[in-house]
Coordinates of C-alpha atoms in Angstrom, one line a residue:
M41 CA -12.8 -12.4 -41.5
E42 CA -13.6 -9.4 -39.3
L43 CA -12.9 -10.1 -35.6
P44 CA -15.9 -9.7 -33.2
R45 CA -16.0 -6.3 -31.4
I46 CA -16.8 -5.6 -27.7
P47 CA -20.1 -3.8 -27.8
D48 CA -19.8 0.0 -27.1
E49 CA -22.4 -0.2 -24.4
V50 CA -20.4 -2.8 -22.5
I51 CA -17.3 -0.6 -22.7
A52 CA -19.2 2.5 -21.6
E53 CA -20.9 0.6 -18.7
V54 CA -17.6 -0.8 -17.4
K55 CA -15.8 2.6 -17.7
Q56 CA -18.6 4.4 -15.9
A57 CA -18.6 1.8 -13.1
T58 CA -14.8 2.1 -12.5
D59 CA -13.6 4.9 -10.4
I60 CA -10.2 5.9 -11.9
V61 CA -9.0 7.3 -8.5
D62 CA -9.8 4.1 -6.7
L63 CA -8.2 2.0 -9.4
I64 CA -5.0 4.0 -9.6
S65 CA -4.8 4.5 -5.8
E66 CA -4.2 0.7 -5.5
R67 CA -0.8 1.2 -7.2
V68 CA 0.0 4.9 -6.7
E69 CA -0.2 7.1 -3.6
L70 CA -2.2 10.1 -4.8
K71 CA -2.4 13.5 -3.2
K72 CA -5.0 16.1 -4.0
Q73 CA -3.8 19.2 -5.8
G74 CA -6.6 21.5 -6.8
H75 CA -9.0 19.6 -9.0
R76 CA -6.5 16.9 -9.8
L77 CA -4.6 14.3 -7.8
V78 CA -0.8 13.8 -8.2
G79 CA 1.6 11.1 -7.4
L80 CA 4.9 9.3 -8.4
C81 CA 4.5 7.8 -11.9
P82 CA 4.3 4.0 -11.9
F83 CA 5.7 3.9 -15.5
H84 CA 9.1 5.4 -14.9
S85 CA 11.4 6.1 -12.0
E86 CA 11.1 9.6 -10.5
N87 CA 11.6 11.5 -7.2
S88 CA 9.2 14.4 -7.8
P89 CA 5.5 13.6 -8.5
S90 CA 4.7 14.3 -12.2
F91 CA 1.8 11.8 -12.5
S92 CA -1.6 13.6 -12.6
V93 CA -5.1 12.1 -12.4
S94 CA -8.3 14.0 -13.3
P95 CA -11.4 12.4 -11.7
E96 CA -13.7 14.7 -13.7
K97 CA -12.3 13.7 -17.1
G98 CA -11.5 10.1 -16.1
M99 CA -8.0 10.5 -17.4
Y100 CA -4.4 10.3 -16.2
H101 CA -1.2 11.9 -17.6
C102 CA 2.5 11.9 -16.6
F103 CA 4.3 15.1 -17.5
G104 CA 7.6 13.3 -17.0
C105 CA 7.3 10.3 -19.4
G106 CA 4.2 11.2 -21.4
A107 CA 2.1 8.1 -20.4
G108 CA -1.6 8.8 -20.3
G109 CA -5.0 7.4 -20.9
N110 CA -8.1 6.1 -19.1
V111 CA -9.0 3.2 -16.8
F112 CA -8.5 0.7 -19.6
T113 CA -5.1 1.8 -20.7
F114 CA -3.9 1.9 -17.1
V115 CA -4.8 -1.7 -16.5
M116 CA -3.4 -2.7 -19.9
E117 CA 0.0 -1.0 -19.1
T118 CA 0.3 -2.1 -15.5
E119 CA -1.0 -5.7 -15.9
G120 CA 0.2 -6.5 -19.4
L121 CA -3.3 -7.4 -20.5
S122 CA -5.0 -7.1 -23.9
F123 CA -8.0 -4.8 -24.3
P124 CA -10.6 -7.7 -24.1
E125 CA -8.9 -9.1 -21.0
T126 CA -8.9 -5.6 -19.4
V127 CA -12.6 -5.1 -20.1
E128 CA -13.3 -8.5 -18.5
R129 CA -11.1 -7.7 -15.5
L130 CA -12.8 -4.4 -14.8
A131 CA -16.2 -5.8 -15.4
T132 CA -15.5 -8.5 -12.7
R133 CA -14.2 -5.8 -10.4
A134 CA -17.4 -3.7 -10.8
N135 CA -19.6 -6.8 -10.4
I136 CA -20.9 -6.4 -14.0
T137 CA -22.0 -9.6 -15.8
V138 CA -21.2 -9.6 -19.5
E139 CA -23.7 -11.9 -21.3
G140 CA -21.8 -14.5 -23.2
G141 CA -18.4 -13.2 -22.0
V142 CA -16.3 -10.6 -23.6
P143 CA -15.6 -11.3 -27.3
G144 CA -12.2 -10.7 -28.9
D145 CA -10.2 -13.7 -27.7
E146 CA -8.8 -14.0 -31.2
E147 CA -6.8 -10.9 -30.5
L148 CA -4.9 -12.5 -27.6
S149 CA -1.4 -13.7 -27.7
H150 CA -0.7 -17.4 -26.8
D151 CA 0.4 -16.4 -23.2
Q152 CA -2.7 -14.2 -22.8
Q153 CA -4.9 -17.0 -24.0
I154 CA -3.4 -19.3 -21.4
R155 CA -3.9 -16.8 -18.6
K156 CA -7.5 -16.2 -19.7
Q157 CA -8.2 -19.9 -19.7
M158 CA -6.8 -20.1 -16.2
R159 CA -9.0 -17.3 -15.0
D160 CA -12.0 -18.8 -16.6
A161 CA -11.3 -22.1 -15.0
H162 CA -10.9 -20.6 -11.6
R163 CA -14.2 -18.9 -11.9
V164 CA -15.9 -22.1 -13.0
V165 CA -14.3 -24.2 -10.2
A166 CA -15.2 -21.6 -7.6
E167 CA -18.9 -21.6 -8.7
L168 CA -18.9 -25.4 -8.8
Y169 CA -17.4 -25.9 -5.3
H170 CA -19.8 -23.2 -3.9
E171 CA -22.8 -24.9 -5.5
V172 CA -21.7 -28.3 -4.1
L173 CA -21.4 -26.9 -0.7
M174 CA -24.8 -25.1 -0.6
K175 CA -27.0 -27.3 -2.8
T176 CA -25.9 -30.9 -2.7
E177 CA -25.8 -33.8 -0.3
A178 CA -22.1 -34.2 -1.1
G179 CA -21.5 -30.8 0.4
D180 CA -23.5 -31.3 3.6
V181 CA -20.3 -32.4 5.5
G182 CA -18.6 -29.1 4.5
L183 CA -21.6 -26.9 5.3
T184 CA -22.1 -28.6 8.7
Y185 CA -18.4 -28.0 9.5
L186 CA -18.8 -24.2 8.7
T187 CA -22.1 -23.7 10.5
N188 CA -20.8 -25.5 13.5
R189 CA -18.1 -22.9 13.6
G190 CA -20.8 -20.2 13.8
L191 CA -20.6 -19.0 10.2
H192 CA -23.8 -17.8 8.5
E193 CA -24.9 -18.6 5.0
E194 CA -24.6 -14.9 4.1
T195 CA -21.0 -14.9 5.1
I196 CA -20.3 -18.1 3.3
A197 CA -21.9 -16.6 0.1
A198 CA -20.1 -13.3 0.4
Y199 CA -16.7 -15.0 0.3
K200 CA -17.9 -17.8 -2.1
I201 CA -16.7 -20.6 0.2
G202 CA -17.1 -24.0 -1.4
Y203 CA -16.5 -27.7 -0.9
A204 CA -14.5 -30.1 -3.1
P205 CA -16.3 -33.5 -3.1
D206 CA -14.3 -36.4 -1.7
Q207 CA -13.9 -37.9 -5.2
R208 CA -10.6 -38.4 -7.0
R209 CA -11.6 -37.0 -10.4
F210 CA -14.6 -34.7 -9.7
T211 CA -12.8 -31.5 -10.7
V212 CA -10.8 -33.2 -13.4
D213 CA -13.9 -34.5 -15.2
S214 CA -15.8 -31.2 -14.7
L215 CA -13.0 -29.2 -16.4
E216 CA -12.5 -31.8 -19.1
R217 CA -16.2 -31.8 -20.0
R218 CA -16.0 -28.0 -20.4
G219 CA -13.1 -28.2 -22.8
F220 CA -10.3 -27.0 -20.6
D221 CA -6.7 -28.2 -21.4
L222 CA -5.8 -30.4 -18.4
E223 CA -2.1 -29.6 -18.7
V224 CA -2.9 -25.9 -18.4
M225 CA -5.1 -26.8 -15.4
V226 CA -2.2 -28.5 -13.7
E227 CA 0.0 -25.4 -14.4
A228 CA -2.8 -23.3 -12.9
G229 CA -2.8 -25.4 -9.7
L230 CA -6.4 -26.5 -10.0
I231 CA -5.6 -30.2 -10.4
S232 CA -2.6 -32.5 -9.9
K233 CA -0.8 -35.1 -12.1
S234 CA 0.9 -38.3 -10.9
R235 CA 4.2 -39.5 -12.1
A236 CA 2.3 -42.1 -14.1
G237 CA 0.5 -39.3 -15.9
E238 CA -2.9 -39.6 -14.1
Y239 CA -4.8 -36.4 -13.4
F240 CA -6.5 -36.2 -10.0
D241 CA -8.2 -33.6 -7.8
R242 CA -6.0 -31.3 -5.7
F243 CA -8.5 -30.2 -3.1
E244 CA -10.7 -33.3 -2.7
G245 CA -12.6 -33.7 0.6
R246 CA -11.8 -30.1 1.7
V247 CA -13.6 -26.9 2.5
V248 CA -12.3 -24.5 -0.2
F249 CA -11.6 -20.8 0.3
P250 CA -11.3 -18.9 -3.1
I251 CA -8.4 -16.4 -3.2
A252 CA -9.0 -13.3 -5.3
D253 CA -6.7 -10.5 -6.5
R254 CA -7.4 -6.9 -5.6
D255 CA -9.9 -6.6 -8.5
G256 CA -11.9 -9.6 -7.3
T257 CA -10.7 -12.1 -9.9
I258 CA -10.3 -15.6 -8.4
V259 CA -6.7 -16.7 -8.9
G260 CA -6.2 -19.5 -6.4
F261 CA -7.7 -21.6 -3.5
S262 CA -6.9 -22.7 0.0
G263 CA -8.4 -26.0 0.9
R264 CA -8.8 -27.0 4.6
S265 CA -9.1 -30.5 5.8
I266 CA -12.2 -31.2 8.0
D267 CA -11.3 -34.7 9.0
E268 CA -8.0 -36.2 10.1
R269 CA -6.3 -36.2 6.7
N270 CA -3.0 -34.4 6.3
P271 CA -1.8 -31.9 5.4
K272 CA -4.3 -29.7 7.2
Y273 CA -4.2 -27.1 4.4
V274 CA -3.5 -27.5 0.7
N275 CA -2.9 -24.2 -1.0
T276 CA -2.3 -23.1 -4.6
S277 CA 1.4 -22.8 -5.3
D278 CA 2.8 -19.9 -7.3
T279 CA 1.4 -19.8 -10.8
P280 CA 1.2 -17.2 -13.7
L281 CA -1.9 -15.8 -11.8
F282 CA -1.0 -16.5 -8.2
N283 CA 1.7 -14.9 -6.1
K284 CA 1.0 -15.4 -2.4
S285 CA 3.5 -12.7 -1.3
E286 CA 1.2 -10.1 -3.0
L287 CA -2.3 -11.5 -2.2
L288 CA -4.4 -11.1 0.9
F289 CA -7.4 -13.3 1.7
G290 CA -10.5 -11.1 1.9
F291 CA -9.0 -8.0 0.2
P292 CA -11.8 -7.5 -2.4
Q293 CA -14.5 -7.9 0.2
A294 CA -12.7 -5.5 2.6
R295 CA -11.6 -3.0 0.1
A296 CA -14.6 -0.6 0.2
T297 CA -14.7 -0.5 4.0
M298 CA -10.9 -0.2 4.2
R299 CA -11.0 2.9 2.0
K300 CA -13.8 4.5 3.9
Q301 CA -12.5 3.7 7.4
K302 CA -8.8 4.2 6.4
R303 CA -7.9 1.2 8.6
V304 CA -7.6 -2.6 8.3
F305 CA -7.5 -5.5 10.7
L306 CA -4.8 -8.0 9.9
V307 CA -5.4 -11.6 11.2
E308 CA -3.7 -15.0 10.6
G309 CA -6.4 -17.4 9.3
N310 CA -9.1 -17.5 6.7
V311 CA -11.8 -18.5 9.2
D312 CA -10.6 -15.6 11.4
V313 CA -11.4 -13.2 8.5
L314 CA -14.9 -14.7 8.1
Q315 CA -15.7 -14.4 11.8
V316 CA -14.3 -10.9 12.2
A317 CA -16.2 -9.7 9.1
Q318 CA -19.4 -11.4 10.3
A319 CA -19.0 -9.7 13.7
G320 CA -19.2 -6.3 12.0
T321 CA -15.5 -5.5 11.4
K322 CA -15.6 -5.7 7.6
E323 CA -12.2 -4.2 7.0
V324 CA -10.3 -7.5 7.7
V325 CA -7.7 -9.5 5.7
A326 CA -5.2 -12.3 6.2
S327 CA -1.9 -13.3 4.5
L328 CA -1.9 -16.7 2.8
G329 CA -0.2 -19.2 5.0
T330 CA 3.1 -17.3 4.6
A331 CA 5.1 -14.6 6.3
F332 CA 3.6 -11.1 5.9
S333 CA 5.7 -9.4 3.2
S334 CA 6.7 -5.9 2.2
G335 CA 4.4 -6.3 -0.8
H336 CA 1.5 -6.8 1.6
A337 CA 2.5 -3.8 3.7
R338 CA 2.9 -1.6 0.6
A339 CA -0.6 -2.6 -0.7
L340 CA -2.2 -1.7 2.6
A341 CA -0.2 1.5 3.0
R342 CA -1.7 2.7 -0.3
M343 CA -5.3 2.4 1.1
V344 CA -5.3 2.9 4.8
D345 CA -3.7 5.0 7.6
E346 CA -4.1 2.5 10.4
V347 CA -3.3 -1.2 10.7
I348 CA -4.5 -3.2 13.7
V349 CA -2.7 -6.5 14.0
C350 CA -4.7 -9.3 15.7
Y351 CA -2.8 -12.5 15.6
D352 CA -3.2 -15.6 17.8
G353 CA -2.6 -15.1 21.5
D354 CA 0.0 -17.9 21.8
H355 CA 3.7 -17.5 21.8
A356 CA 4.1 -18.1 18.1
G357 CA 1.4 -15.5 17.4
Q358 CA 3.1 -12.9 19.5
E359 CA 6.5 -13.6 17.8
A360 CA 4.8 -13.3 14.4
T361 CA 3.1 -10.0 15.6
L362 CA 6.5 -8.5 16.5
K363 CA 7.9 -9.3 13.0
V364 CA 4.8 -7.9 11.3
V365 CA 4.8 -4.7 13.4
R366 CA 8.5 -4.0 12.6
L367 CA 7.7 -4.3 8.9
L368 CA 4.6 -2.1 9.0
E369 CA 6.4 0.6 10.9
T370 CA 8.7 1.2 8.0
Y371 CA 5.7 2.6 6.2
P372 CA 3.7 5.8 7.1
L373 CA 1.1 3.8 9.1
D374 CA -0.3 4.0 12.6
V375 CA 0.3 0.5 13.8
Q376 CA -1.6 -1.0 16.8
V377 CA -2.0 -4.4 18.3
L378 CA -5.1 -6.2 19.6
L379 CA -3.7 -8.7 22.0
L380 CA -5.9 -11.7 22.5
P381 CA -5.9 -14.0 25.6
E382 CA -3.4 -16.8 25.5
K383 CA -4.2 -19.8 23.3
T384 CA -7.0 -17.8 21.6
D385 CA -7.5 -16.6 18.0
P386 CA -10.2 -14.2 16.7
D387 CA -12.4 -17.0 15.7
D388 CA -12.3 -18.5 19.3
Y389 CA -12.8 -15.2 20.9
I390 CA -15.9 -14.2 18.9
R391 CA -17.5 -17.6 19.2
T392 CA -16.9 -17.7 23.0
N393 CA -17.8 -14.1 23.8
G394 CA -20.2 -12.9 21.0
T395 CA -20.0 -10.0 18.6
E396 CA -20.9 -7.3 21.1
Q397 CA -18.1 -8.2 23.4
W398 CA -15.8 -8.4 20.4
Q399 CA -16.7 -4.8 19.4
R400 CA -16.1 -3.6 23.0
F401 CA -12.8 -5.4 23.0
V402 CA -11.7 -3.8 19.7
D403 CA -12.7 -0.3 21.0
S404 CA -11.0 -0.6 24.4
E405 CA -8.0 -3.0 24.2
R406 CA -5.9 -1.8 21.3
L407 CA -2.3 -1.3 22.3
S408 CA 0.5 0.9 20.8
V409 CA 3.5 -1.1 19.6
L410 CA 5.5 -0.1 22.6
D411 CA 2.7 -1.1 25.0
F412 CA 2.4 -4.4 23.2
M413 CA 6.1 -5.1 23.4
N414 CA 6.0 -4.0 27.1
R415 CA 3.2 -6.3 28.0
T416 CA 4.5 -9.3 26.0
L417 CA 8.0 -9.2 27.4
R418 CA 6.6 -8.8 31.0
R419 CA 4.8 -12.1 30.8
G420 CA 6.3 -14.6 33.3
K421 CA 8.6 -12.1 34.9
N422 CA 8.6 -10.8 38.4
L423 CA 9.8 -7.2 38.0
N424 CA 10.2 -6.7 41.8
R425 CA 13.3 -8.8 41.4
E426 CA 16.2 -6.7 40.3
G427 CA 17.7 -9.3 37.9
E428 CA 14.5 -9.9 36.1
R429 CA 13.8 -6.2 35.9
I430 CA 17.2 -5.7 34.3
R431 CA 16.6 -8.5 31.8
F432 CA 13.2 -7.0 30.9
I433 CA 14.7 -3.6 30.3
E434 CA 17.4 -5.1 28.1
S435 CA 14.9 -7.1 26.1
M436 CA 12.9 -3.9 25.6
L437 CA 16.0 -2.1 24.4
E438 CA 16.8 -4.9 22.0
E439 CA 13.3 -4.7 20.5
I440 CA 13.3 -0.9 20.3
S441 CA 16.7 -1.0 18.5
K442 CA 15.1 -3.0 15.6
S443 CA 12.9 0.0 14.6
D444 CA 14.1 1.7 11.4
N445 CA 12.8 5.1 12.6
S446 CA 15.0 7.2 14.8
I447 CA 12.2 9.4 16.1
R448 CA 10.2 6.4 17.1
R449 CA 13.2 4.8 18.9
D450 CA 13.7 8.0 20.9
L451 CA 10.1 8.2 21.9
Y452 CA 10.1 4.5 23.0
V453 CA 13.4 5.0 25.0
K454 CA 12.0 8.1 26.7
K455 CA 8.8 6.3 27.8
L456 CA 10.9 3.4 29.2
A457 CA 13.2 5.8 31.0
D458 CA 10.2 7.5 32.6
E459 CA 8.6 4.3 33.8
F460 CA 11.8 3.0 35.5
E461 CA 13.3 6.3 36.4
I462 CA 16.5 5.7 34.5
P463 CA 18.3 8.4 32.7
V464 CA 17.8 8.3 28.9
N465 CA 21.5 8.4 28.2
T466 CA 22.0 5.4 30.4
L467 CA 19.4 3.4 28.4
L468 CA 20.8 4.7 25.1
S469 CA 24.3 3.5 26.1
R470 CA 23.0 0.0 26.6
M471 CA 20.8 -0.2 23.5
P472 CA 22.2 -2.5 20.8
A473 CA 23.3 -0.9 17.6
T474 CA 20.5 -0.9 15.1
G475 CA 22.6 -2.3 12.3
K476 CA 20.4 -0.3 9.9
K477 CA 20.7 3.0 8.1
E478 CA 17.6 5.0 8.4
Q479 CA 15.9 5.5 5.0
V480 CA 16.2 9.1 3.8
P481 CA 15.3 10.7 0.5
E482 CA 18.0 10.2 -2.1
R483 CA 19.7 13.5 -3.0
V484 CA 20.8 14.2 -6.5
A485 CA 24.4 15.5 -6.8
E486 CA 24.4 19.2 -7.4
P487 CA 25.7 20.7 -10.6
E488 CA 29.0 22.6 -10.2
P489 CA 27.5 26.1 -11.0
V490 CA 25.0 25.7 -8.2
R491 CA 27.6 24.5 -5.7
R492 CA 29.6 27.6 -6.4
R493 CA 26.7 29.8 -5.4
A494 CA 26.0 27.9 -2.2
S495 CA 26.0 29.7 1.1
K496 CA 29.0 29.7 3.4
A497 CA 27.0 27.4 5.7
A498 CA 27.3 24.7 2.9
E499 CA 23.5 24.5 2.6
P500 CA 22.5 24.6 -1.1
R501 CA 20.7 27.8 -2.1
Y502 CA 17.7 25.9 -3.4
L503 CA 17.3 24.1 0.0
K504 CA 17.5 27.4 1.9
A505 CA 15.0 28.9 -0.5
E506 CA 12.6 26.1 0.0
K507 CA 12.7 26.4 3.8
L508 CA 12.1 30.2 3.6
L509 CA 9.3 29.6 1.1
L510 CA 7.6 27.1 3.5
R511 CA 8.1 29.6 6.3
A512 CA 6.3 32.2 4.2
L513 CA 3.5 29.7 3.5
L514 CA 2.8 29.4 7.2
S515 CA 2.0 33.1 7.4
G516 CA -1.3 33.1 5.6
P517 CA -3.6 31.6 2.9
D518 CA -2.9 34.2 0.3
R519 CA 0.8 33.2 0.1
V520 CA -0.1 29.5 0.0
R521 CA -2.4 30.1 -3.0
Y522 CA 0.2 32.4 -4.7
V523 CA 3.1 29.8 -4.4
R524 CA 0.8 26.9 -5.2
D525 CA -0.2 28.5 -8.5
R526 CA 3.4 29.4 -9.5
L527 CA 5.6 26.6 -8.1
G528 CA 3.1 23.7 -7.5
L529 CA 5.0 20.7 -6.1
A530 CA 8.3 21.4 -7.8
Y531 CA 10.3 21.2 -4.5
Q532 CA 13.6 19.4 -4.8
D533 CA 13.5 18.1 -1.2
E534 CA 10.9 15.3 -0.6
V535 CA 10.1 16.4 2.9
H536 CA 9.5 20.0 1.7
R537 CA 7.3 18.7 -1.1
M538 CA 5.1 16.7 1.3
L539 CA 4.8 19.6 3.8
A540 CA 3.8 21.9 0.9
T541 CA 1.3 19.3 -0.3
A542 CA -0.3 19.2 3.1
L543 CA -0.7 23.0 3.1
Y544 CA -2.1 23.0 -0.4
E545 CA -4.6 20.4 0.7
V546 CA -6.0 22.3 3.7
V547 CA -6.0 25.8 2.2
S548 CA -9.1 26.4 0.0
E549 CA -9.7 29.3 -2.4
E550 CA -12.1 30.9 0.1
M551 CA -10.1 30.4 3.3
T552 CA -9.6 33.7 5.3
L553 CA -6.6 34.6 7.5
E554 CA -8.7 34.0 10.6
E555 CA -9.7 30.5 9.4
F556 CA -6.1 29.8 8.4
E557 CA -4.8 30.7 11.9
Q558 CA -7.5 28.5 13.5
V559 CA -7.1 25.5 11.2
V560 CA -3.6 25.2 9.8
P561 CA -1.4 24.8 12.9
A562 CA -3.5 22.0 14.3
F563 CA -3.8 20.3 10.9
M564 CA 0.0 20.4 10.3
E565 CA 0.7 19.1 13.7
R566 CA -1.7 16.2 13.1
R567 CA 0.0 15.5 9.8
C568 CA 3.4 15.5 11.4
N569 CA 2.1 13.2 14.2
E570 CA 1.1 10.8 11.4
R571 CA 4.5 11.1 9.8
P572 CA 7.1 11.5 12.5
D573 CA 9.9 11.7 9.9
Y574 CA 8.4 15.1 8.9
A575 CA 8.1 16.4 12.4
T576 CA 11.8 17.5 12.7
R577 CA 11.8 19.5 9.5
Y578 CA 8.5 21.1 10.2
A579 CA 9.7 22.2 13.6
E580 CA 12.8 23.7 12.0
V581 CA 10.8 25.6 9.4
R582 CA 8.2 26.8 11.9
L583 CA 10.9 28.1 14.2
M584 CA 12.7 30.0 11.5
A585 CA 12.5 33.8 11.8
A586 CA 10.1 35.1 9.2
P587 CA 11.6 37.5 6.6
D588 CA 10.9 41.2 7.3
E589 CA 9.2 41.4 3.9
L590 CA 7.0 38.8 2.4
S591 CA 5.9 40.5 -0.8
E592 CA 5.2 38.7 -4.0
E593 CA 8.6 39.9 -5.3
V594 CA 10.3 38.1 -2.4
L595 CA 8.3 34.9 -3.0
D596 CA 9.2 35.1 -6.7
E597 CA 12.9 35.3 -5.8
Y598 CA 12.6 32.1 -3.8
I599 CA 10.7 30.4 -6.6
K600 CA 13.3 31.6 -9.1
V601 CA 16.2 30.0 -7.1
I602 CA 14.3 26.7 -6.9
N603 CA 13.4 26.7 -10.6
S604 CA 17.0 27.7 -11.6
Y605 CA 18.4 24.7 -9.7
E606 CA 16.0 22.4 -11.6
E607 CA 16.8 24.0 -15.0
Q608 CA 20.5 23.8 -14.2
R609 CA 20.1 20.1 -13.5
Q610 CA 18.4 19.6 -16.9
I611 CA 21.2 21.5 -18.7
E612 CA 23.9 19.3 -17.1
R613 CA 21.9 16.2 -17.9
A614 CA 21.4 17.3 -21.5
K615 CA 25.2 17.9 -21.8
R616 CA 25.9 14.3 -20.7
D617 CA 23.2 13.0 -23.2
I618 CA 24.7 15.0 -26.0
A619 CA 28.2 13.6 -25.4
Q620 CA 26.8 10.1 -25.5
D621 CA 24.1 10.3 -28.2
A622 CA 25.1 13.0 -30.7
E623 CA 25.8 11.5 -34.1
S624 CA 28.3 14.0 -35.4
I625 CA 30.7 16.8 -34.3
V626 CA 28.5 19.3 -36.1
D627 CA 25.4 17.9 -34.3
Q628 CA 27.2 18.1 -30.9
A629 CA 28.4 21.7 -31.6
S630 CA 24.9 22.8 -32.5
K631 CA 23.3 21.3 -29.4
L632 CA 26.0 22.6 -27.1
Q633 CA 25.6 26.2 -28.5
E634 CA 21.9 25.9 -27.7
L635 CA 22.7 24.9 -24.1
I636 CA 25.2 27.7 -23.8
N637 CA 22.4 30.1 -24.7
R638 CA 20.1 28.6 -22.1
S639 CA 22.8 28.9 -19.5
R640 CA 23.4 32.6 -20.4
R641 CA 19.6 33.3 -20.2
L642 CA 19.5 31.5 -16.8
R643 CA 22.4 33.8 -15.4
E644 CA 20.7 36.9 -16.8
R645 CA 17.4 36.4 -14.9

């Protein structure tokens, strides 16, 4: 019997509605390079970007491992989904309704069928709870609770908030009537099962907040008590679909604005998200009743440049803010804090002061991380007293020492020294040891032939060549275009690669020398301000004496040194592979002779 096919028009509509750059950018940090975008391949480990995306063709390709395809293959490879599941996932993401669902379930493995049943059930339950809330008497108590908290029906509908009736088997019976396997529903976290084997509702009598993944597929719920029953919140536990350390409430609703504004507001509670979004700040998300994780930070860093943390104004909220800020600062993000009055959360502030005052507050009261620490640690202290002033300074030094970034630590210490008129060296001598090693790009051991040709200063030739090449690029647009077309992003040093990427990005095909001199220095300074870890290297390159001659022959020589280093690495790697993998002595001899010839040609260049 022939399996049903997904209609071609459905596939075409979903593909056309899915922006491949937006889709891949949620997993890969892409940088523009000509008509393409490049990044580190998500399918294999690499240090140099070989993963390329073509928006015009709707395709991606990795020149390192050979992976390639379109939006469907990308989701299939990264999510482990079948083709029908992928079409359904992307249709949901693009808000496309496929009449009768996507056929092809017969092609799914058992595990894929289980996950699909879970997703279908979550969609059904979310629609059911939302309908109960908005259209039935049973939901009046939930709707009254939400409207009393100042939430509009448009906001409730945008986030598909619902209400689970205060009935022990409402959800169980609804799912059973629709043919869902109740054991699978227990595994999905939608219902519970007693020791005696009785199925019962998990969220009964609660306002329910659906939790969706980044594509908008509902994968879990958070149920809030609106009476005196405990616990106050009942949340979905980890399931095959739901991992709270990777999910953020409100992410699908905030995604478009986050990408446009390049910023996000991070709050603590679900209702905080609704109030802040309703007040006009659409780019707002919250973690799910758990500590903010590196997975959350990584997801945000792929989409935005700026994170504004707005946690509760109480002591616990400030402590949580400090932890989140430290984690966010390990990523290339501009982190700021919106410090609320004591015992106030965003929901309280907006309901008390109104949306206009909230917007003014957002615009005028954002603090840098140092200013936030400064203000927080000052609370309750009289700095006119010497002892309390010393304790405050020591507390600040302890917080500063927890930063992973040495440039940021130095800036903070300098500001503290200026404020209290204390020598920087004195403060540094009292600062606790960081206990952390600053993250630096991993360097590959150099092949022996390259080491022998290194300069007396012990700096590898390729590294010196890269610096001189970057110095040449800063002299005009013609040289940027010349090097871009011949070397691309094949720099061995990560910082050099990112500095070159920035230059390629700003220099167009038509840019003149006059425009270059007006635009590029300021652009590069801003880029380094955004990435303090690049500022030191950029300053070193910028201050290098330019070579007397910057002809194409000189640039070609620098490029040759860099390419020779990479080729030598490949030769050494191939030698090791031959020793391990060759099947016979004859085979080894043949391959080694080929490598000897390559090495001879490399020396003769």
